[in-house]
N, CA and C of each residue as an Amber inpcrd file, in Angstrom:
protein
   480
  97.1500000 128.4300000  90.8220000  97.6900000 129.7530000  90.9840000
  97.8320000 130.3690000  89.5840000  97.3890000 131.6340000  89.3780000
  97.5410000 132.2580000  88.0590000  99.0050000 132.3570000  87.6780000
  99.2700000 132.2040000  86.3830000 100.6620000 132.1660000  85.8890000
 101.4340000 133.4250000  86.2520000 100.8040000 134.6020000  86.2280000
 101.4990000 135.8180000  86.5790000 102.0110000 135.7970000  88.0140000
 101.1870000 135.2370000  88.9600000 101.5870000 135.1170000  90.3350000
 102.6580000 134.0910000  90.5410000 102.6790000 133.0630000  89.6790000
 103.6310000 131.9820000  89.8570000 105.0530000 132.4910000  89.7980000
 105.3440000 133.4450000  88.9080000 106.6870000 133.9360000  88.7670000
 107.0900000 134.8870000  89.8810000 106.1140000 135.4030000  90.6490000
 106.3970000 136.3210000  91.7450000 106.4210000 135.6430000  93.0930000
 106.0340000 134.4270000  93.1620000 105.9380000 133.6920000  94.4190000
 107.3250000 133.4720000  95.0170000 107.4110000 133.5090000  96.3540000
 108.6660000 133.2850000  97.0290000 108.8700000 131.8210000  97.3900000
 107.7840000 131.0350000  97.2890000 107.8470000 129.6130000  97.5950000
 106.8130000 128.8870000  96.7500000 107.0040000 127.5840000  96.5680000
 105.9790000 126.7940000  95.8870000 104.6870000 126.7860000  96.6940000
 103.5630000 126.8630000  96.0020000 102.2910000 126.8650000  96.6860000
 101.4390000 125.7300000  96.1100000 100.7420000 125.0260000  96.9890000
  99.9370000 123.8760000  96.5390000  98.4760000 124.3060000  96.2950000
  97.7210000 123.5160000  95.5530000  98.1820000 122.3020000  94.8580000
  99.0090000 122.7220000  93.6310000 100.0150000 121.8930000  93.3720000
 101.0020000 122.1880000  92.3120000 101.1820000 120.8990000  91.4810000
 101.0550000 121.0110000  90.1680000 101.2450000 119.7910000  89.3140000
 102.7010000 119.3250000  89.3890000 102.9270000 118.0730000  89.0240000
 104.2320000 117.4500000  89.0230000 104.5430000 116.9860000  87.5890000
 105.7770000 117.1600000  87.1810000 106.2080000 116.6730000  85.8440000
 107.5720000 116.0440000  85.9890000 107.9300000 115.2650000  84.9990000
 109.2180000 114.5980000  84.9570000 110.1440000 115.3010000  83.9840000
 111.4470000 115.2380000  84.2930000 112.4270000 115.9130000  83.4400000
 113.7110000 115.0690000  83.3690000 114.4970000 115.3390000  82.3690000
 115.8100000 114.6510000  82.2200000 116.9000000 115.4230000  82.9550000
 116.5360000 116.5600000  83.5310000 117.4830000 117.4160000  84.2760000
 117.8040000 116.7280000  85.5920000 119.0490000 116.3750000  85.8260000
 119.4330000 115.5840000  86.9780000 120.1300000 116.3810000  88.0930000
 120.5330000 117.6070000  87.8140000 121.1990000 118.3860000  88.8660000
 120.1870000 118.7610000  89.9430000 120.5920000 118.6590000  91.2380000
 119.6230000 118.9600000  92.2990000 119.1900000 120.4330000  92.2770000
 117.9030000 120.6320000  92.4340000 117.3320000 121.9750000  92.5150000
 116.0110000 121.8690000  93.2890000 115.3820000 122.9980000  93.5930000
 114.1440000 122.9650000  94.4050000 113.0410000 122.1960000  93.7740000
 113.0880000 122.0010000  92.4570000 112.0310000 121.3030000  91.7560000
 112.2180000 119.7630000  91.7700000 113.3730000 119.2690000  92.0930000
 113.5950000 117.8140000  92.0090000 114.2080000 117.1790000  93.2830000
 114.2280000 117.9170000  94.3750000 114.7590000 117.3650000  95.6220000
 113.6170000 117.1910000  96.6090000 113.5170000 116.0240000  97.1830000
 112.4530000 115.7050000  98.1210000 113.0380000 115.2460000  99.4660000
 112.3280000 115.5240000 100.5420000 112.6940000 115.0800000 101.8780000
 111.8300000 113.8210000 102.1440000 112.4520000 112.7480000 102.5190000
 111.7160000 111.4950000 102.8430000 111.4780000 111.5450000 104.3450000
 110.1550000 111.4750000 104.7460000 109.7460000 111.5740000 106.1350000
 108.9390000 110.3590000 106.4940000 109.2500000 109.7340000 107.6170000
 108.4980000 108.5650000 108.0590000 107.0630000 108.9440000 108.4380000
 106.0990000 108.0940000 108.0780000 104.7130000 108.3020000 108.4240000
 104.4890000 108.0700000 109.9210000 105.1780000 107.0840000 110.4920000
 104.9870000 106.6880000 111.8970000 105.4650000 107.7930000 112.8260000
 106.6540000 108.3010000 112.5740000 107.2610000 109.3430000 113.4180000
 107.8970000 110.3750000 112.5050000 107.1580000 111.4350000 112.1350000
 107.6730000 112.4220000 111.1600000 108.9770000 113.0630000 111.5850000
 109.3100000 113.0780000 112.8980000 110.5710000 113.6910000 113.3550000
 111.7250000 112.7250000 113.2450000 111.4360000 111.4490000 113.0210000
 112.4700000 110.4110000 112.9750000 113.3220000 110.5350000 111.7070000
 114.6120000 110.4830000 111.8710000 115.5330000 110.5310000 110.7170000
 116.2520000 109.1930000 110.7570000 116.0780000 108.3960000 109.7490000
 116.7030000 107.1050000 109.7620000 116.6950000 106.4640000 108.3840000
 116.8410000 105.1690000 108.3880000 116.9310000 104.3820000 107.1690000
 115.5500000 103.9600000 106.7350000 115.2050000 104.1830000 105.5000000
 113.9160000 103.7230000 104.9230000 114.0340000 102.2490000 104.6020000
 112.9920000 101.5060000 104.9160000 113.0090000 100.0660000 104.6980000
 111.9510000  99.7540000 103.6060000 112.1740000  98.6320000 102.8930000
 111.1750000  98.1620000 101.9400000 109.8310000  97.9660000 102.6660000
 108.7720000  98.4870000 102.0900000 107.3960000  98.3410000 102.6370000
 107.0420000  99.3480000 103.7030000 107.9650000 100.1910000 104.2020000
 107.7270000 101.1880000 105.2400000 107.0280000 102.3800000 104.5600000
 105.9900000 102.8990000 105.2010000 105.2880000 104.0340000 104.6590000
 106.0470000 105.3230000 104.9920000 106.0620000 106.2240000 104.0160000
 106.7530000 107.5020000 104.1850000 106.0660000 108.6000000 103.3540000
 106.4130000 109.8240000 103.6320000 105.9580000 110.9740000 102.8450000
 107.1170000 111.4930000 102.0190000 106.8230000 111.9730000 100.8240000
 107.7770000 112.6700000  99.9920000 107.3850000 114.1420000 100.0500000
 108.2630000 114.9830000 100.6210000 107.9410000 116.4000000 100.8420000
 108.9880000 117.2650000 100.1250000 108.5520000 118.4380000  99.6510000
 109.4990000 119.3740000  99.1340000 110.2510000 120.0660000 100.2760000
 111.2900000 120.7340000  99.9630000 112.0900000 121.3900000 101.0090000
 111.2800000 122.4920000 101.6760000 111.5170000 122.7040000 103.0200000
 110.8260000 123.8430000 103.6550000 111.3870000 125.1450000 103.0670000
 110.6760000 126.2220000 103.2840000 111.1110000 127.5240000 102.7820000
 110.6780000 127.6940000 101.3380000 111.6320000 127.8580000 100.4140000
 111.3240000 128.0690000  99.0200000 110.5950000 126.8880000  98.3610000
 110.8050000 125.6940000  98.8890000 110.1070000 124.5040000  98.3750000
 108.6670000 124.4290000  98.8140000 108.2910000 125.2020000  99.8000000
 106.8930000 125.2310000 100.2800000 106.4650000 124.1670000 101.2330000
 107.3450000 123.1920000 101.5050000 107.0300000 122.1010000 102.4680000
 105.7220000 121.3650000 102.0290000 105.6400000 121.0480000 100.7440000
 104.4620000 120.4020000 100.1900000 104.6430000 118.8890000 100.1450000
 103.5670000 118.1330000 100.2000000 103.5980000 116.6880000 100.1790000
 103.1480000 116.1690000  98.8210000 103.8490000 115.1230000  98.3140000
 103.4490000 114.4680000  97.0880000 102.2190000 113.6000000  97.3830000
 101.0930000 113.8440000  96.6880000  99.8370000 113.2170000  97.0080000
  99.1880000 112.6870000  95.7300000  98.3540000 111.6350000  95.8920000
  97.6380000 111.0870000  94.7460000  96.3470000 110.4720000  95.2700000
  95.3980000 110.2460000  94.3750000  94.1830000 109.5400000  94.7160000
  93.6590000 108.8890000  93.4100000  92.7270000 108.0250000  93.5320000
  92.2290000 107.2800000  92.3720000  91.7730000 108.2560000  91.2760000
  91.9950000 107.8690000  90.0280000  91.5870000 108.6810000  88.9110000
  90.0590000 108.5970000  88.7630000  89.4300000 109.7320000  88.5210000
  88.0050000 109.7990000  88.2210000  87.8310000 110.5770000  86.9340000
  86.6220000 110.6690000  86.4890000  86.3460000 111.4270000  85.2580000
  86.7410000 112.8830000  85.3940000  86.5600000 113.4470000  86.6060000
  86.8630000 114.8340000  86.8350000  88.2460000 115.1110000  87.3940000
  88.9050000 114.0870000  87.8520000  90.2260000 114.2680000  88.5270000
  91.2230000 113.2340000  87.9840000  92.0160000 113.6580000  87.0080000
  93.0050000 112.7420000  86.4330000  94.0510000 113.5900000  85.7250000
  95.1270000 112.9260000  85.2790000  96.2070000 113.6250000  84.5830000
  95.6350000 114.1980000  83.2490000  96.0970000 115.3550000  82.8420000
  95.5320000 116.0710000  81.6820000  95.6070000 115.2750000  80.3850000
  96.7800000 114.7560000  80.0680000  96.9650000 114.1310000  78.7550000
  96.6920000 112.6570000  78.7710000  97.2440000 111.9260000  79.7010000
  97.1350000 110.4620000  79.6970000  95.8480000 109.9840000  80.3490000
  95.1580000 110.8170000  81.1260000  93.9560000 110.4720000  81.8820000
  94.2150000 109.4120000  82.9560000  95.4790000 109.2390000  83.3450000
  95.8620000 108.3110000  84.4170000  95.7200000 108.9800000  85.7800000
  96.0660000 108.3000000  86.8110000  95.9740000 108.8400000  88.1850000
  96.9940000 109.9520000  88.3780000  96.5050000 111.1700000  88.6450000
  97.3880000 112.2930000  88.7740000  98.0860000 112.3350000  90.1270000
  99.2490000 112.9920000  90.1180000  99.9730000 113.2700000  91.3760000
 100.1420000 114.7800000  91.4690000 100.0450000 115.2620000  92.7130000
 100.1200000 116.7050000  92.9560000 100.9820000 116.9300000  94.2000000
 101.5070000 118.1550000  94.2910000 102.1300000 118.6100000  95.5520000
 101.0830000 119.4440000  96.2780000 100.7810000 119.0670000  97.5160000
  99.7300000 119.7470000  98.2940000 100.2430000 120.0330000  99.6960000
  99.5590000 120.9420000 100.3590000  99.8520000 121.2650000 101.7530000
  99.2580000 120.2010000 102.6350000  99.9140000 119.9120000 103.7460000
  99.3960000 118.9450000 104.6700000  99.7070000 117.5140000 104.3060000
  99.5360000 116.6330000 105.2930000  99.8340000 115.2250000 105.0400000
  98.6030000 114.3860000 105.4400000  98.3410000 113.3500000 104.6560000
  97.2660000 112.4270000 104.9380000  97.6190000 111.0770000 104.3310000
  96.6860000 110.1130000 104.4040000  96.9810000 108.8170000 103.8010000
  97.1550000 108.9320000 102.2850000  96.5820000 109.9850000 101.6670000
  96.7790000 110.2340000 100.2670000  98.2110000 110.5960000  99.9390000
  98.9780000 110.9500000 100.9340000 100.3970000 111.3470000 100.7550000
 101.3610000 110.2280000 101.1450000 100.8800000 109.0740000 101.5250000
 101.7380000 107.9670000 101.9650000 102.2090000 107.1150000 100.7780000
 103.5160000 106.8320000 100.7620000 104.1670000 106.0280000  99.6950000
 105.0010000 104.9440000 100.3750000 105.3990000 103.9440000  99.6390000
 106.3090000 102.9290000 100.1320000 107.2110000 102.4690000  98.9940000
 108.3630000 101.9040000  99.3540000 109.3130000 101.4020000  98.3760000
 109.1430000  99.8960000  98.2190000 109.0970000  99.4370000  96.9760000
 109.0300000  98.0200000  96.6820000 110.2780000  97.6200000  95.8850000
 110.7180000  96.4280000  96.0510000 111.8350000  95.9040000  95.2920000
 111.4140000  95.8150000  93.8210000 112.3100000  96.2180000  92.9140000
 111.9900000  96.2460000  91.5170000 111.6780000  94.8160000  90.9910000
 112.4460000  93.8390000  91.5010000 112.2460000  92.4480000  91.0630000
 111.1230000  91.8200000  91.8590000 109.9960000  91.4800000  91.2340000
 108.8830000  90.9140000  91.9580000 109.1960000  89.5830000  92.6690000
 110.2080000  88.8650000  92.1730000 110.5840000  87.5900000  92.7710000
 111.2150000  87.8120000  94.1680000 111.7170000  89.0210000  94.3960000
 112.3980000  89.3120000  95.6500000 111.5990000  90.1700000  96.6300000
 110.3740000  90.5540000  96.2740000 109.6000000  91.4940000  97.0990000
 109.3290000  90.9650000  98.4860000 108.9360000  89.7280000  98.6030000
 108.6440000  89.1860000  99.9810000 109.9180000  89.0960000 100.7880000
 110.9990000  88.6940000 100.1430000 112.2740000  88.4980000 100.8760000
 112.8600000  89.8340000 101.3480000 112.6270000  90.9040000 100.6030000
 113.2410000  92.1850000 100.9680000 112.3800000  93.0260000 101.8900000
 111.1120000  92.6360000 102.1330000 110.2270000  93.3780000 103.0350000
 110.8700000  93.5970000 104.3740000 110.9670000  94.8670000 104.8020000
 111.5400000  95.2100000 106.0880000 113.0690000  95.4180000 106.0960000
 113.6840000  95.1180000 104.9960000 115.1560000  95.3550000 104.8630000
 115.3970000  96.7790000 104.4460000 116.5600000  97.3660000 104.8110000
 116.8910000  98.7150000 104.3680000 117.0020000  98.8060000 102.8540000
 116.5510000  99.9350000 102.3090000 116.6130000 100.1560000 100.8390000
 118.0420000 100.5660000 100.4970000 118.7280000  99.7650000  99.6370000
 120.1120000 100.1220000  99.2760000 120.1380000 101.3110000  98.3080000
 121.2290000 102.0590000  98.3830000 121.4120000 103.1790000  97.4690000
 121.7450000 102.6490000  96.0810000 121.3990000 103.4610000  95.0560000
 121.7370000 103.2010000  93.6750000 121.2180000 101.8660000  93.1560000
 120.0530000 101.4520000  93.6110000 119.4200000 100.2320000  93.1240000
 118.0780000 100.5950000  92.5700000 117.6650000  99.9280000  91.4890000
 116.3530000 100.1670000  90.8930000 115.2520000  99.7670000  91.8780000
 114.2980000 100.6860000  92.1020000 113.1760000 100.4570000  93.0300000
 111.8980000 100.9190000  92.4190000 110.8020000 100.5960000  93.0280000
 109.5060000 101.1410000  92.6810000 108.9730000 101.9300000  93.8810000
 108.4440000 103.1110000  93.6000000 107.8180000 103.9130000  94.6630000
 106.2930000 103.8120000  94.4140000 105.6470000 103.2000000  95.4120000
 104.2620000 102.8100000  95.2580000 103.3410000 103.6110000  96.2140000
 102.2230000 104.0600000  95.6800000 101.2460000 104.8120000  96.4840000
 100.4990000 103.8080000  97.3870000 100.4530000 104.1100000  98.6900000
  99.8950000 103.1530000  99.6650000  98.3710000 102.9420000  99.4650000
  97.6160000 104.0030000  99.1710000  96.1760000 103.8210000  99.0710000
  95.7790000 103.0900000  97.8100000  96.3630000 103.4630000  96.6790000
  95.9060000 102.9240000  95.3620000  96.7890000 101.7850000  94.8480000
  97.9640000 101.5690000  95.4250000  98.8990000 100.5770000  95.0120000
  99.3870000 100.7820000  93.5530000  99.4280000 102.0260000  93.1530000
  99.9540000 102.4070000  91.8470000 101.3460000 103.0430000  92.0430000
 102.2490000 102.7530000  91.1080000 103.6420000 103.2260000  91.2620000
 103.8510000 104.5430000  90.4910000 104.8180000 105.3320000  90.9670000
 105.1810000 106.5490000  90.2830000 105.7280000 106.2240000  88.8880000
 105.2950000 107.0420000  87.9320000 105.7450000 106.8680000  86.5470000
 105.8600000 108.1980000  85.8660000 106.8390000 108.3050000  84.9900000
 106.9650000 109.4720000  84.1180000 106.7390000 108.9610000  82.7180000
 105.7150000 109.5170000  82.0600000 105.2920000 109.0290000  80.7550000
 105.9230000 109.8220000  79.6300000 106.8640000 109.2360000  78.9030000
 107.5680000 109.9250000  77.8310000 106.6580000 110.1480000  76.6230000
 105.5630000 109.3890000  76.5220000 104.6120000 109.5810000  75.4060000
 103.7500000 110.8370000  75.5810000 103.6970000 111.3950000  76.7640000
 102.8840000 112.5640000  77.0610000 103.7750000 113.6620000  77.5910000
 104.2350000 114.5270000  76.6910000 105.1460000 115.6010000  77.0810000
 104.5390000 116.9270000  76.8000000 105.0920000 117.9700000  77.3630000
 104.6770000 119.3390000  77.1070000 105.8300000 120.2730000  77.3070000
 105.7360000 121.4370000  76.6770000 106.7630000 122.4360000  76.8600000
 106.4180000 123.2650000  78.0790000 107.4300000 123.5480000  78.9030000
 107.2520000 124.3620000  80.0960000 108.3530000 125.4490000  80.0460000
 108.2930000 126.4040000  80.9740000 109.3850000 127.3680000  81.0320000
 110.7460000 126.7470000  81.2910000 110.7230000 125.4680000  81.7580000
 111.9910000 124.7780000  82.0860000 112.4070000 123.8180000  80.9720000
 111.6770000 123.8330000  79.8200000 112.0090000 122.9400000  78.7390000
 110.9450000 121.8690000  78.5620000 111.2220000 120.8640000  77.7430000
 110.2670000 119.7560000  77.5350000 110.2590000 118.9150000  78.7790000
 109.0600000 118.6550000  79.3000000 108.8770000 117.8110000  80.4860000
 107.7890000 116.7790000  80.2380000 107.8290000 115.7220000  81.0090000
 106.9420000 114.5860000  80.8080000 105.9010000 114.5240000  81.9030000
 104.7320000 113.9800000  81.5590000 103.6580000 113.8780000  82.5370000
 104.0620000 112.8320000  83.5700000 103.9040000 113.2040000  84.8420000
 104.2060000 112.2900000  85.9480000 102.8520000 111.8570000  86.5290000
 102.6890000 110.5360000  86.7170000 101.4180000 109.9960000  87.2110000
 101.7130000 108.8300000  88.1600000 100.6680000 108.3090000  88.7310000
 100.7510000 107.0570000  89.4820000 100.0770000 105.9740000  88.6450000
 100.8820000 105.1400000  88.0520000 100.3520000 104.0810000  87.1650000
 101.3240000 102.8900000  87.1810000 100.8510000 101.7440000  87.4730000
 101.6780000 100.5800000  87.4420000 101.6390000  99.9540000  86.0690000
 102.7730000  99.9150000  85.3980000 102.8560000  99.2990000  84.0540000
 103.5330000  97.9410000  84.2300000 102.9000000  96.9400000  83.6740000
 103.4470000  95.6080000  83.7760000 104.3150000  95.3080000  82.5460000
 105.4400000  94.6480000  82.7680000 106.2890000  94.1770000  81.6730000
 106.7470000  92.7800000  82.0470000 107.7030000  92.2660000  81.3130000
 108.1570000  90.9010000  81.5480000 108.8510000  90.7630000  82.9130000
 109.3740000  91.9050000  83.4570000 110.0180000  91.8790000  84.7470000
 109.0150000  91.9600000  85.8710000 107.9040000  92.6780000  85.6640000
 106.9050000  92.8930000  86.7510000 106.1780000  91.6530000  87.0060000
């Protein structure tokens, strides 16, 4: 969408890039609706390993789905060249995500259990098995301040 139209739009329009921010107050840019892939009308508890969609709010949020696909030479994040994530209209397997336990030693044991609130988790893309990440090494200035590139990339550390 041309930048001039972006400021006049009444709702988010896809495809729309995603970025990370340190701004924690809820707003249309950082609130998502978690919807089950099996029964989109179902409202319930998300379980470890269960597939779901992350959608923006209807109305001003545009009802867009968080989507990703494998990185290619022509389709990747601008700065890091990692697997890009976008907000797009419609839902498909490219929009399916799942929650994994942060501790790899507990992943098998937690499969199928409800995801507890306020616990460190990984949000993993179902098709590519890459996790959501915000890369502080790749930032840019936006009308909302300094923001970080958001991608689907699994980084391994001593915990992973």
